[in-house]
Amino acid sequence: MAVPIRSCIACRKREDWTDLLRVVKVAGEVLPDPLHLLPGRGAWLHRKCFETAKQRGSFSRAFRSDERLSTEKLAVFIIE
Ligand SMILES: [Zn+2]
């Protein structure tokens, strides 16, 4: 069975999705979804690309959002 391939929203590198962290947008917040359980549109990134994604506005672009998305909970998850 083929492993699904996803692109990191920050560096655009394509990876097996096991190497990327899934995140979803919930009410203006970007939340980590390590177990792939949360519904909704997901985006994928390397943990090491989090800062890059934040600086480049990759989250807003990935979720096609004009509002500024909070990444605080995601930051805590990634740093721990
Ligand atoms: Zn990346």
Coordinates of N, CA and C and ligand atoms in Angstrom, one line a residue:
M1 N 0.8 -1.2 0.0 CA 0.0 0.0 0.0 C 0.9 1.2 0.0
A2 N 0.6 2.1 -0.9 CA 1.4 3.4 -1.0 C 1.1 4.3 0.2
V3 N 2.1 4.9 0.7 CA 2.0 5.9 1.7 C 1.6 7.2 1.1
P4 N 0.6 7.9 1.6 CA 0.2 9.2 1.0 C 1.4 10.2 1.1
I5 N 1.5 11.0 0.1 CA 2.5 12.0 0.1 C 1.9 13.4 0.3
R6 N 2.5 14.2 1.2 CA 2.0 15.5 1.4 C 3.2 16.5 1.3
S7 N 2.9 17.8 1.0 CA 3.9 18.8 0.9 C 3.9 19.6 2.2
C8 N 5.1 19.9 2.7 CA 5.3 20.8 3.8 C 4.9 22.2 3.3
I9 N 4.0 22.9 4.1 CA 3.5 24.3 3.7 C 4.6 25.3 3.8
A10 N 5.7 25.0 4.5 CA 6.8 26.0 4.6 C 7.9 25.8 3.5
C11 N 8.5 24.6 3.5 CA 9.6 24.4 2.5 C 9.1 23.7 1.3
R12 N 7.9 23.2 1.2 CA 7.3 22.7 0.0 C 7.9 21.3 -0.4
K13 N 8.7 20.8 0.5 CA 9.3 19.5 0.2 C 8.2 18.4 0.3
R14 N 8.2 17.4 -0.6 CA 7.2 16.4 -0.5 C 7.7 15.2 0.3
E15 N 6.9 14.7 1.2 CA 7.3 13.7 2.1 C 6.1 12.7 2.3
D16 N 6.5 11.5 2.8 CA 5.5 10.6 3.4 C 4.8 11.4 4.5
W17 N 3.6 11.2 4.7 CA 2.9 12.0 5.7 C 3.3 11.6 7.1
T18 N 4.0 10.5 7.3 CA 4.5 10.1 8.6 C 5.6 11.0 9.0
D19 N 6.2 11.7 8.1 CA 7.3 12.6 8.4 C 6.9 14.0 8.7
L20 N 5.6 14.3 8.5 CA 5.1 15.6 8.6 C 4.0 15.7 9.8
L21 N 3.8 16.8 10.3 CA 2.8 17.0 11.3 C 1.6 17.6 10.7
R22 N 0.4 17.0 10.9 CA -0.8 17.6 10.4 C -1.3 18.6 11.4
V23 N -1.8 19.7 10.8 CA -2.4 20.8 11.6 C -3.7 21.1 11.0
V24 N -4.7 21.6 11.8 CA -6.0 22.0 11.3 C -6.3 23.4 11.8
K25 N -7.2 24.1 11.1 CA -7.6 25.4 11.6 C -9.0 25.2 12.3
V26 N -9.0 25.7 13.6 CA -10.3 25.6 14.3 C -10.5 27.0 14.9
A27 N -11.5 27.7 14.4 CA -11.9 29.0 15.0 C -10.7 29.9 15.1
G28 N -10.0 30.1 14.0 CA -8.9 31.1 14.1 C -7.6 30.7 14.7
E29 N -7.6 29.4 15.1 CA -6.4 28.9 15.7 C -5.9 27.7 14.9
V30 N -4.5 27.6 14.8 CA -3.9 26.4 14.2 C -3.6 25.4 15.3
L31 N -4.2 24.3 15.2 CA -4.0 23.3 16.2 C -3.2 22.0 15.6
P32 N -2.4 21.4 16.5 CA -1.7 20.2 16.0 C -2.7 19.0 16.0
D33 N -2.5 18.2 15.0 CA -3.4 17.0 14.9 C -2.5 15.7 14.7
P34 N -1.7 15.4 15.7 CA -0.7 14.3 15.5 C -1.4 13.0 15.2
L35 N -2.6 12.7 15.6 CA -3.2 11.4 15.4 C -4.2 11.5 14.2
H36 N -4.3 12.6 13.5 CA -5.1 12.7 12.3 C -6.6 12.5 12.6
L37 N -7.0 13.0 13.7 CA -8.4 12.8 14.2 C -9.3 14.0 14.0
L38 N -8.7 15.1 13.9 CA -9.6 16.3 13.8 C -10.1 16.5 12.4
P39 N -11.4 16.9 12.3 CA -12.0 17.1 11.0 C -11.6 18.4 10.4
G40 N -11.9 18.6 9.1 CA -11.6 19.9 8.5 C -10.4 19.8 7.6
R41 N -10.2 21.0 7.0 CA -9.1 21.1 6.1 C -7.8 21.0 6.9
G42 N -6.9 20.2 6.5 CA -5.6 20.0 7.2 C -4.5 20.6 6.3
A43 N -3.4 21.0 7.0 CA -2.2 21.4 6.3 C -1.0 20.5 7.0
W44 N 0.1 20.5 6.3 CA 1.1 19.6 6.8 C 2.4 20.3 6.8
L45 N 3.3 20.1 7.8 CA 4.6 20.7 7.8 C 5.5 19.9 8.7
H46 N 6.8 20.1 8.4 CA 7.9 19.6 9.3 C 7.9 20.3 10.6
R47 N 8.1 19.7 11.7 CA 8.2 20.4 12.9 C 9.3 21.4 12.9
K48 N 10.4 21.1 12.2 CA 11.5 22.1 12.2 C 11.2 23.3 11.3
C49 N 10.1 23.2 10.5 CA 9.8 24.3 9.6 C 8.7 25.2 10.2
F50 N 8.4 25.0 11.5 CA 7.3 25.8 12.1 C 7.6 27.3 12.1
E51 N 8.9 27.6 12.5 CA 9.2 29.0 12.6 C 9.2 29.7 11.2
T52 N 9.7 28.9 10.2 CA 9.7 29.4 8.9 C 8.2 29.6 8.4
A53 N 7.4 28.7 8.7 CA 6.0 28.8 8.3 C 5.3 30.0 8.9
K54 N 5.7 30.3 10.2 CA 5.1 31.4 10.9 C 5.6 32.7 10.3
Q55 N 6.9 32.8 10.0 CA 7.4 34.0 9.5 C 6.9 34.3 8.0
R56 N 6.7 33.3 7.3 CA 6.3 33.5 5.9 C 4.8 33.6 5.7
G57 N 4.0 33.4 6.8 CA 2.6 33.4 6.7 C 2.0 32.2 6.0
S58 N 2.7 31.1 6.1 CA 2.3 29.9 5.4 C 1.0 29.3 5.9
F59 N 0.7 29.6 7.2 CA -0.5 29.0 7.7 C -1.8 29.7 7.1
S60 N -1.7 31.1 7.0 CA -2.8 31.8 6.5 C -3.0 31.4 5.0
R61 N -1.9 31.2 4.3 CA -2.0 30.8 2.9 C -2.6 29.4 2.8
A62 N -2.1 28.5 3.6 CA -2.5 27.1 3.5 C -4.0 27.0 3.8
F63 N -4.5 27.8 4.7 CA -5.9 27.7 5.1 C -6.7 28.8 4.3
R64 N -6.1 29.5 3.4 CA -6.8 30.5 2.6 C -7.6 31.4 3.5
S65 N -6.9 31.9 4.5 CA -7.5 32.8 5.5 C -6.9 34.2 5.5
D66 N -7.8 35.2 5.6 CA -7.3 36.5 5.6 C -7.0 37.0 7.0
E67 N -7.6 36.3 8.0 CA -7.4 36.6 9.4 C -6.0 36.1 9.8
R68 N -5.5 36.7 10.9 CA -4.3 36.3 11.5 C -4.6 35.1 12.4
L69 N -4.0 34.0 12.1 CA -4.3 32.7 12.8 C -3.3 32.6 14.0
S70 N -3.9 32.2 15.1 CA -3.1 32.0 16.3 C -2.3 30.7 16.2
T71 N -1.0 30.7 16.5 CA -0.2 29.4 16.4 C 0.3 29.1 17.8
E72 N -0.2 29.8 18.9 CA 0.4 29.6 20.2 C 0.3 28.1 20.7
K73 N -0.8 27.5 20.5 CA -0.9 26.1 21.0 C -0.1 25.2 20.2
L74 N 0.0 25.5 18.9 CA 0.9 24.6 18.0 C 2.4 24.8 18.5
A75 N 2.7 26.1 18.8 CA 4.1 26.3 19.2 C 4.4 25.5 20.5
V76 N 3.5 25.5 21.4 CA 3.7 24.8 22.7 C 3.9 23.3 22.4
F77 N 3.1 22.8 21.5 CA 3.1 21.4 21.2 C 4.5 21.0 20.5
I78 N 4.9 21.9 19.6 CA 6.1 21.6 18.9 C 7.4 21.7 19.8
I79 N 7.4 22.7 20.6 CA 8.5 22.9 21.5 C 8.7 21.9 22.5
E80 N 7.6 21.3 23.0 CA 7.7 20.3 24.1 C 8.2 19.0 23.6
Ligands
ZN1 ZN 9.4 21.7 5.7

